[in-house]
Coordinates of C-alpha atoms and ligand atoms in Angstrom, one line a residue:
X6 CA 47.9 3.1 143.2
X7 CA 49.3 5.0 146.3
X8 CA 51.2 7.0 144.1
X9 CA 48.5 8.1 142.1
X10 CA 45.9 9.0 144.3
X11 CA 44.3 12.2 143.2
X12 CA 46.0 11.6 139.8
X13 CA 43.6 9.6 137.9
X14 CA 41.1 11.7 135.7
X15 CA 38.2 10.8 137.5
X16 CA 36.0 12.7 140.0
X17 CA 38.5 12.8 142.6
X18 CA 41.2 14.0 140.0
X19 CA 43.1 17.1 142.1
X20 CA 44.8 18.5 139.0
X21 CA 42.1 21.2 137.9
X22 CA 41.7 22.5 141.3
X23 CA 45.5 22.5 142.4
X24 CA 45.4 24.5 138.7
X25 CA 43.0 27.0 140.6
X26 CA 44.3 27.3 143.8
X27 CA 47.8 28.4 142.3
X28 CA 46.5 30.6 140.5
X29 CA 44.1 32.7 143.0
X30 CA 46.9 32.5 145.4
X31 CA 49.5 34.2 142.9
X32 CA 46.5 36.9 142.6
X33 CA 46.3 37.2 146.0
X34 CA 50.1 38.0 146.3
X35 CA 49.7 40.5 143.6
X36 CA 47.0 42.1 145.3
X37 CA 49.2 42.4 148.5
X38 CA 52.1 43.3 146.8
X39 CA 54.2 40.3 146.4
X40 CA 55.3 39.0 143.4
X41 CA 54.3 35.5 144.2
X42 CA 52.9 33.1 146.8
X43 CA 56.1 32.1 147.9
X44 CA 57.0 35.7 148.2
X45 CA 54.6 36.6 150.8
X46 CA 54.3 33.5 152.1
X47 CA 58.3 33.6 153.1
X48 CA 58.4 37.5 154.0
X49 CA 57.8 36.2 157.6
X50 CA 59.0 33.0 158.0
X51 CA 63.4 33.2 159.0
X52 CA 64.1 32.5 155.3
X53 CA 62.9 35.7 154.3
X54 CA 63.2 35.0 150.1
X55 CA 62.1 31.9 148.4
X56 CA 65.9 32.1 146.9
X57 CA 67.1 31.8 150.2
X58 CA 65.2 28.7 150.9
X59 CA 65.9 27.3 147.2
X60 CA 69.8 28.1 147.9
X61 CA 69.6 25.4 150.8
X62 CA 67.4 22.7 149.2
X63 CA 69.9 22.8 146.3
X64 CA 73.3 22.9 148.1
X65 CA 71.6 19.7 149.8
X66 CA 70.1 18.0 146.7
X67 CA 73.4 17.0 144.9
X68 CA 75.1 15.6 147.5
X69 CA 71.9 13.5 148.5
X70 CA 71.1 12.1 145.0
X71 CA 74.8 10.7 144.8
X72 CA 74.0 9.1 148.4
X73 CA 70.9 7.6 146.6
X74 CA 73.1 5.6 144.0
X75 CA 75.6 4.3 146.5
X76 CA 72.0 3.5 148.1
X77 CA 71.1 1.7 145.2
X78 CA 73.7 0.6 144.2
X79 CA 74.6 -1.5 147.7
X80 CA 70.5 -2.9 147.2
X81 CA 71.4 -4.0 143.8
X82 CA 74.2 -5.8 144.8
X83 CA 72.1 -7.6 147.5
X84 CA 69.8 -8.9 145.3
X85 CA 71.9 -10.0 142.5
X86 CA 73.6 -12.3 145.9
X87 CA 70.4 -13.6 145.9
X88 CA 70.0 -14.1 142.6
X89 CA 66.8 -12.2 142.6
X90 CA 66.6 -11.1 138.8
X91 CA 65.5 -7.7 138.9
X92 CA 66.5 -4.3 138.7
X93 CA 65.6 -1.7 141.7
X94 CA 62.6 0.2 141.4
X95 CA 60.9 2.0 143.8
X96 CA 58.6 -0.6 145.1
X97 CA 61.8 -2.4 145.8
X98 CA 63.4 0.0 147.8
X99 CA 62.1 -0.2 151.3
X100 CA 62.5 -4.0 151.0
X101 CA 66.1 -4.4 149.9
X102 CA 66.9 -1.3 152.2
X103 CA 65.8 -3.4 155.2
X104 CA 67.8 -6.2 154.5
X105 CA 71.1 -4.4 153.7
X106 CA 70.2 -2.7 157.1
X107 CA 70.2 -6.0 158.6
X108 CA 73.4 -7.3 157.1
X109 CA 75.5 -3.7 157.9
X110 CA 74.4 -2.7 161.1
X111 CA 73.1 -5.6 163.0
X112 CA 71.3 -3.0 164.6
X113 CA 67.9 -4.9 166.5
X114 CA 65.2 -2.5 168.4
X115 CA 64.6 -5.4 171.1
X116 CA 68.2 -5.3 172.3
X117 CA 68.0 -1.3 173.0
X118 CA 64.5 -1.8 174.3
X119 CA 65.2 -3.1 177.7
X120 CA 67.4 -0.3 178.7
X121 CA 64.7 2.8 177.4
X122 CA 62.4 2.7 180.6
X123 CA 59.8 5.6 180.3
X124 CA 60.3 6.5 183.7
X125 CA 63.8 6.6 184.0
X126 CA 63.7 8.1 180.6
X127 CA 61.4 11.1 182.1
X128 CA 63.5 11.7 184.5
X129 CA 66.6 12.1 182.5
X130 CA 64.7 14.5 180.9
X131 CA 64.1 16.7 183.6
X132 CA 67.7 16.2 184.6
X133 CA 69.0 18.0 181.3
X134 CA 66.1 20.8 181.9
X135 CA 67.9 21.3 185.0
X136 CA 71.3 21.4 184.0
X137 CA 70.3 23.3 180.7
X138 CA 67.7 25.6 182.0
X139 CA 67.7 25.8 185.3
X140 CA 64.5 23.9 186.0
X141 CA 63.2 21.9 188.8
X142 CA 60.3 19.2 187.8
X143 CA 58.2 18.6 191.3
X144 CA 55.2 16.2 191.5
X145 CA 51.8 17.8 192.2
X146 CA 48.9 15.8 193.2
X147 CA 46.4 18.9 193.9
X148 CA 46.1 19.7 190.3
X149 CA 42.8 18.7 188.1
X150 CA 43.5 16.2 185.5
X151 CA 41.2 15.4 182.5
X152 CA 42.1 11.6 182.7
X153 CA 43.2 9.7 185.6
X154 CA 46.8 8.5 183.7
X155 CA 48.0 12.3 183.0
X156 CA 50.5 13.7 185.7
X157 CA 51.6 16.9 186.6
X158 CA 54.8 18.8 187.8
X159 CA 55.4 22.3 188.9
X160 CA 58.2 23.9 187.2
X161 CA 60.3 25.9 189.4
X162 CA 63.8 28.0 188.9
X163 CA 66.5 26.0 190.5
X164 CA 68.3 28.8 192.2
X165 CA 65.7 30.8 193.2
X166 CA 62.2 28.6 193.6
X167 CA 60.3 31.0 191.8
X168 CA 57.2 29.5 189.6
X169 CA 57.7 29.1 186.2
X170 CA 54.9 26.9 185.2
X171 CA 53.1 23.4 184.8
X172 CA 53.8 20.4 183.1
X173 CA 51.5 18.1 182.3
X174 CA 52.6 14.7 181.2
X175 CA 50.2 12.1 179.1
X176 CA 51.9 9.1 178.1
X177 CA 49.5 6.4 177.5
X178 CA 47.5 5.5 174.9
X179 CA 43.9 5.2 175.1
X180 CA 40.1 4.5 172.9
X181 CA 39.4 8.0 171.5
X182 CA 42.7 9.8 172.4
X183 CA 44.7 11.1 169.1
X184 CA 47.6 8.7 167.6
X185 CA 51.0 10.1 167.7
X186 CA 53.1 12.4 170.1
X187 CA 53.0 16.1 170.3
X188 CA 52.7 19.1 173.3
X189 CA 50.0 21.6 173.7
X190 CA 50.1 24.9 175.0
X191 CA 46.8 25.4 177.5
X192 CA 48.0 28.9 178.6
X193 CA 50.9 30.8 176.8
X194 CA 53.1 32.9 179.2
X195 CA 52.5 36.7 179.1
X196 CA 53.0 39.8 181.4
X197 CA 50.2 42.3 179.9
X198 CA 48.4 42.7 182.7
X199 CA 49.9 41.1 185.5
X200 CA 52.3 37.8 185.2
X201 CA 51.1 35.1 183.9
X202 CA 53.1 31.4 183.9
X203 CA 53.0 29.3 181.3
X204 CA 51.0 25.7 181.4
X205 CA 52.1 22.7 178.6
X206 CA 51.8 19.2 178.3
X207 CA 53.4 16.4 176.7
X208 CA 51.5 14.0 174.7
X209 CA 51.9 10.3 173.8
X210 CA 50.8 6.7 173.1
X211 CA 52.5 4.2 174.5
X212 CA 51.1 1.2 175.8
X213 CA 50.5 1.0 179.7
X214 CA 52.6 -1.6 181.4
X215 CA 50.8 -3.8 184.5
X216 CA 51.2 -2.6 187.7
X217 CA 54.6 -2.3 189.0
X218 CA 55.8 -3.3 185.2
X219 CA 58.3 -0.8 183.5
X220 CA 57.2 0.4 180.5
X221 CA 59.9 0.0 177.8
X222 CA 60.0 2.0 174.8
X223 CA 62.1 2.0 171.4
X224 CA 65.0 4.2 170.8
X225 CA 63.1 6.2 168.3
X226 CA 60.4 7.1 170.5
X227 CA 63.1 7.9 173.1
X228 CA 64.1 10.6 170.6
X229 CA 60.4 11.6 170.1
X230 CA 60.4 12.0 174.0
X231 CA 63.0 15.1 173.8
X232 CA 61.6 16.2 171.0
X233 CA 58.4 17.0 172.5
X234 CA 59.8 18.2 175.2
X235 CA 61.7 19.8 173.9
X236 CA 58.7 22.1 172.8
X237 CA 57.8 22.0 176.0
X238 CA 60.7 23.7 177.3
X239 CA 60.3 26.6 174.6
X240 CA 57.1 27.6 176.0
X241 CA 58.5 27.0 180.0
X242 CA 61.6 28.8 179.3
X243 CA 59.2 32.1 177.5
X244 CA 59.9 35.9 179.0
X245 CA 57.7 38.3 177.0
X246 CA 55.2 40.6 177.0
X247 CA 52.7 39.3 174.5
X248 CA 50.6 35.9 174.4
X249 CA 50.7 36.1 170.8
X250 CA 54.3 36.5 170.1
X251 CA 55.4 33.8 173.1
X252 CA 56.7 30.4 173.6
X253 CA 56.7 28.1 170.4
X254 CA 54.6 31.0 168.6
X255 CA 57.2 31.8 165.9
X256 CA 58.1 31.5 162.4
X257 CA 57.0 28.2 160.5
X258 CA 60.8 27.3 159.5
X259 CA 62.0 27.9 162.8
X260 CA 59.5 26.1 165.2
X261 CA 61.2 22.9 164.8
X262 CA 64.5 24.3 166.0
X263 CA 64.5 24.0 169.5
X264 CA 62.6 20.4 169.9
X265 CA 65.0 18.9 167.4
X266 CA 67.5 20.2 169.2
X267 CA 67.0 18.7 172.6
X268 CA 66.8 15.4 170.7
X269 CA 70.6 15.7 170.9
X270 CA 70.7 15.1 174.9
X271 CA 69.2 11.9 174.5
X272 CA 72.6 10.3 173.3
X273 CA 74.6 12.3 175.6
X274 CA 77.0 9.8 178.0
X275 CA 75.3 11.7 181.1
X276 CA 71.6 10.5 180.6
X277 CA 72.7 7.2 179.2
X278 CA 75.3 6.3 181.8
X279 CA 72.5 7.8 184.5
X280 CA 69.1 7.0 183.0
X281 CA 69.1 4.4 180.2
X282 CA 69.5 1.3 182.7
X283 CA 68.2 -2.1 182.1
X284 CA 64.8 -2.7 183.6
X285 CA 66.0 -5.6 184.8
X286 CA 69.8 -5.4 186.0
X287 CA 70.1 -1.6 186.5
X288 CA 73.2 -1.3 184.5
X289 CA 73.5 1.5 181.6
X290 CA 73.2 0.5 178.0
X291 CA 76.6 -0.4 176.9
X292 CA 79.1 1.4 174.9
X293 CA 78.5 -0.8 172.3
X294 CA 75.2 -0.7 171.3
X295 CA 75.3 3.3 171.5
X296 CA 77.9 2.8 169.2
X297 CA 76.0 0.5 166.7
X298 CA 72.8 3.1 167.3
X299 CA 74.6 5.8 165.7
X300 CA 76.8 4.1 163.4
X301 CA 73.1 3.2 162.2
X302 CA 71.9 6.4 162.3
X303 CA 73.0 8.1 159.0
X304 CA 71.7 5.0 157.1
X305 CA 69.7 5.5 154.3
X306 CA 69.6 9.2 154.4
X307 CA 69.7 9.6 150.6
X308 CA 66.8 8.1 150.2
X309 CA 65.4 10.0 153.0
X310 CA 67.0 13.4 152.0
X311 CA 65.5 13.2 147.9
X312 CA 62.2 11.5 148.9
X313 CA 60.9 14.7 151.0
X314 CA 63.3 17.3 148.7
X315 CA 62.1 16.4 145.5
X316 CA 58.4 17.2 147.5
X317 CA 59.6 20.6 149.0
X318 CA 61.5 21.8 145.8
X319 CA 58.3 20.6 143.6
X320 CA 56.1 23.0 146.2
X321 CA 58.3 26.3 146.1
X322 CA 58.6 25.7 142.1
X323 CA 54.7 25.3 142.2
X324 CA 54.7 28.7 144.4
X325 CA 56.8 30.6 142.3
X326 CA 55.2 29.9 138.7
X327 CA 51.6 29.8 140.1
X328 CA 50.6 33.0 137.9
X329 CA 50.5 30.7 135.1
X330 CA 48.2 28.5 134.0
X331 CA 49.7 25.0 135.3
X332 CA 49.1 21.7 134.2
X333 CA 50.3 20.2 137.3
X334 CA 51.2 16.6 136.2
X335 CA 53.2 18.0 133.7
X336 CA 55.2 20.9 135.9
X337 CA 56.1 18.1 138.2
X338 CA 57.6 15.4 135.6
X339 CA 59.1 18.5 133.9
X340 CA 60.7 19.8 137.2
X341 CA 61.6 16.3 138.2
X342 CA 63.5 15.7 135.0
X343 CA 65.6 18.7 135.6
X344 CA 66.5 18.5 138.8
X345 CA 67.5 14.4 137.7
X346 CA 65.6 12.9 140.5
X347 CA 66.5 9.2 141.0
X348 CA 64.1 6.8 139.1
X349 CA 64.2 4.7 141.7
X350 CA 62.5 7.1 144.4
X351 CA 58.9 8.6 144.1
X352 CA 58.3 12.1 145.9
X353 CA 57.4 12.0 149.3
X354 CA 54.0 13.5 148.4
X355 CA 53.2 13.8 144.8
X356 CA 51.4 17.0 144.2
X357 CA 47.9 15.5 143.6
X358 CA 47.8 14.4 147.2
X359 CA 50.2 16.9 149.1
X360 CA 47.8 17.9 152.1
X361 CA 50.6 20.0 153.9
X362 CA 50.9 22.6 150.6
X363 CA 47.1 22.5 149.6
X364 CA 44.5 21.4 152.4
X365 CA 45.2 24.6 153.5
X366 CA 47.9 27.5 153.1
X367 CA 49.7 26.0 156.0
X368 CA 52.9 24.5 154.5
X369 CA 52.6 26.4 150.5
X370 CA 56.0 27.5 149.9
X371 CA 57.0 26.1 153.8
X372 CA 57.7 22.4 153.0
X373 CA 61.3 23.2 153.1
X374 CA 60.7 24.1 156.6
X375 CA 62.0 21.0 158.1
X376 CA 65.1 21.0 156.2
X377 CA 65.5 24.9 157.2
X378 CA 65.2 23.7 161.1
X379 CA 67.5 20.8 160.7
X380 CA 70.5 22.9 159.6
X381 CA 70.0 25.3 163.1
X382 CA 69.6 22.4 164.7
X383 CA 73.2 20.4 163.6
X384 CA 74.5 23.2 163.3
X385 CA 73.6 25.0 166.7
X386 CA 74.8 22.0 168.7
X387 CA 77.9 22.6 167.3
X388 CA 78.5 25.4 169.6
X389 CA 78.6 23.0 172.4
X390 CA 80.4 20.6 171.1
X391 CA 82.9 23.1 170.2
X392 CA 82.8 24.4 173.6
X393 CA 82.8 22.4 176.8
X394 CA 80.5 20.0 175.0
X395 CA 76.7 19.5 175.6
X396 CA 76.7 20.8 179.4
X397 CA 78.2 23.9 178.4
X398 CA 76.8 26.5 181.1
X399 CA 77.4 29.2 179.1
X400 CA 76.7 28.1 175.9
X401 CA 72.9 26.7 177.3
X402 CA 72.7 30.6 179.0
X403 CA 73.0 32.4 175.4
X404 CA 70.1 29.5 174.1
X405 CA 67.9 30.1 176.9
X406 CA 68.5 33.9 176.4
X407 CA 68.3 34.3 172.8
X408 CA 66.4 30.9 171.8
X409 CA 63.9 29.7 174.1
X410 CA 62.8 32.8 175.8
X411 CA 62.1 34.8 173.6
X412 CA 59.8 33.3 171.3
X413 CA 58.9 35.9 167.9
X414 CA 59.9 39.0 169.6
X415 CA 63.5 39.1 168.0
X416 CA 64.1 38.6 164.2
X417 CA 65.1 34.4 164.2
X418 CA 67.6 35.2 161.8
X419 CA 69.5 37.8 164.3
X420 CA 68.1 35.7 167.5
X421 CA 70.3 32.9 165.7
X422 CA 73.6 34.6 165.1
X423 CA 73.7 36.1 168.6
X424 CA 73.1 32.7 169.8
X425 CA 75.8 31.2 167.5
X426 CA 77.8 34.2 166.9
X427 CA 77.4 34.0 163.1
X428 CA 74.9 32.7 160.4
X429 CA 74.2 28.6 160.8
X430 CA 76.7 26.2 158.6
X431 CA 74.9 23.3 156.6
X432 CA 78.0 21.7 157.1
X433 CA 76.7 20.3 160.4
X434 CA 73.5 19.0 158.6
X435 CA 75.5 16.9 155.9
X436 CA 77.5 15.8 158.3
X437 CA 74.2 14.5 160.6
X438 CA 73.2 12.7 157.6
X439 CA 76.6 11.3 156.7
X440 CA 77.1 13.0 153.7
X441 CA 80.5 14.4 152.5
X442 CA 80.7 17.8 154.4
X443 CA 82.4 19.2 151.0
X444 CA 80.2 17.9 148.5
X445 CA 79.1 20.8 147.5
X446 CA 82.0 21.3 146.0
X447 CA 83.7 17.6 144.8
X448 CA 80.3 17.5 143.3
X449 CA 80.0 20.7 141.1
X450 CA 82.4 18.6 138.6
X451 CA 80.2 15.6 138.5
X452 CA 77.6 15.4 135.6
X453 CA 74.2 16.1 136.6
X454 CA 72.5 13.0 136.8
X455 CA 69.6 12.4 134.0
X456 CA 66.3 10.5 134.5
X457 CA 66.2 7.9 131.6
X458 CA 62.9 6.8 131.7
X459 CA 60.2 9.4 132.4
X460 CA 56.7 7.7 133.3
X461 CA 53.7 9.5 133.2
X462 CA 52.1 8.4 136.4
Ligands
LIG24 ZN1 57.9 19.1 166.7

């Protein structure tokens, strides 16, 4: 039922107007002189061509699809132990992924939990913004607030205590406030006029501990935690002109960059060994379990990697044959078929019910996007790991100068290579998600998988 929502020939059926939509947006690419959707849609995002994004979802999607049967294939094996009687299918597949979870990794949230106080956590943050960009995070109490729990700091340079901006910090959940974590620009920075500083927060939902209580959080919302602030930092760490082109306003496929990338720090031995201490003992999280978290960490990334691909390959196909009349349900099984997606996985988002690509134009021809900001991100921490590793002064000087400050006033594509000193890898990427970092190659011998039973769903 999940998977056919939208898909079911009665009044809610999306097929007709997804039919529509493609079609008035391939005329409206005509009439601006593009010769598709995607076209246009790409001419300003770092891509640039919808080949160049297809080339990467590609080069990605073989080596991904053989992770899938190992996937399965480790499931399968599980349940035949258990003398469960079935074959895998895709509402088997979270299950059985759990379990084998469980019996390779030994991995459990409530051991890491002690040692993730938010707190501590926050201040490893501002720690790395200091080593990284120069930052200094100080308190302010004389600052209006919208809710009694939010916090702010003045951001200052290090070196020479000049004013760079405000931080507001929101962490608690509350009736009426949004689910989720993300980080909002009140005032982008800007020197039209006269200077004008940048103000951001930081937004979250955890629960509120009692009085005195640490509050503890999960290893995955520790990551979320640098990733937001990570977007903070791109619209601190801003020097331009215009409002419009500053901070985090750049191109759709490369907005992601930065906050992923300050995800890496998290698992760095200088905020763990300093800031991930039990709540209890004060001692750092042991070698041990950071092991086990990342030993855990490419798990399952096949199924991960097709689930959203076969979604963001589906959309660009869509984008690029929209002229035509399209019978939606059938472009989709059709495309499927050819690209061999696993019949054990079911898109992401089916195109009857894929808000990012056609509640709006926001994400048409963009759902690659996060794949696109993935690669810079392996693949720019790379340059410090190569160098003096992830404290690398002069390495975080060329990111601040040609990454974070400059939000959309320099072409991403060139920002990137004189950041990185050449066009980003995707070997970085397949290594992040445990794939073989050759496959493109071994795999160009193998025989294209087939799909041997084609539902109509
Ligand atoms: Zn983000």
């Amino acid at each position: 039922m999940f998977v056919s929502r939208g898909d079911n020939a009665d009044k809610n059926d999306n097929n007709a107007i997804i039919t529509e939509i493609l079609q008035l947006r391939a005329e409206r690419a005509k009439l601006l002189g593009f010769p598709t959707h995607a076209h246009w849609r790409l001419e300003n995002a770092m891509a640039k061509t919808p080949e160049k994004a297809m080339q990467l979802m590609e080069a990605v999607w073989k080596p991904a699809v053989l992770r899938v049967k190992e996937e399965v294939a480790d499931m399968q094996k599980l349940a035949d132990n258990e003398g469960a009687g079935l074959k895998i299918e895709p509402w088997d597949y979270r299950f059985y992924m759990e379990k084998v979870r469980k019996a390779r990794y030994d991995l459990d949230q409530n051991e890491v939990k002690p040692y993730l106080q938010l707190d501590k956590l926050r201040e490893g943050m501002f720690w790395v913004a200091g080593e990284l960009f120069n930052f200094k995070f100080t308190p302010l109490t004389n600052v209006p607030v919208y809710h009694a729990d939010v916090r702010v700091w003045e951001v200052t340079d290090k070196t020479s205590g000049k004013h760079v901006g405000l931080w507001y910090f929101d962490p608690y959940a509350r009736t009426g406030k949004r689910s989720g974590a993300w980080m909002n620009s009140y005032r982008s920075q800007e020197r039209m006029d006269k200077p004008v500083t940048t103000i951001v927060s930081n937004n979250s939902n955890f629960v509120k501990g009692k009085p005195g209580e640490p509050v503890l959080i999960s290893w995955d919302d520790a990551n979320t935690l640098f990733h937001e602030f990570g977007h903070a930092l791109h619209g601190l760490s801003s020097n331009v002109t215009y409002p419009s082109l500053a901070g985090t306003s750049v191109a759709r496929d490369y907005v992601e960059f930065p906050s992923q990338l300050l995800e890496h720090w998290l698992s760095t031995p200088e905020v763990l060994q300093r800031f991930a201490l039990h709540y209890k003992t004060g001692e750092p999280i042991p070698q041990a379990l950071v092991d086990k978290i990342n030993k855990a960490a490419t798990f399952n990334q096949g199924f991960g990697t097709v689930e959203y691909l076969a979604s963001a390959l589906v959309d660009m196909k869509l984008h690029l044959a929209g002229a035509q009349k399209i019978d939606a349900d059938q472009f989709e099984r059709e495309t499927l078929a050819a690209l061999g997606m696993p019949e054990e996985i079911v898109m992401r988002h089916r195109t009857p019910q894929f808000g990012h690509v056609f509640s709006s134009d926001g994400y048409s021809a963009g759902y690659y996007s996060y794949l696109w900001s993935d690669v810079l991100t392996a693949d720019a921490f790379g340059a410090f790991t190569e160098g003096k590793g992830a404290y690398d002064k002069k390495v975080g000087a060329r990111l601040t100068k040609y990454i974070f400050s400059v939000g959309n006033t320099i072409d991403p594509a060139e920002a990137y290579r004189a950041f990185r000193g050449r066009d980003p890898q995707i070997k970085a990427l397949m290594i992040k998600r445990g794939f073989p970092a050759d496959a493109e190659k071994n795999s160009s011998n193998e025989k294209t998988p087939t799909r041997s039973k084609i539902k109509k769903r």
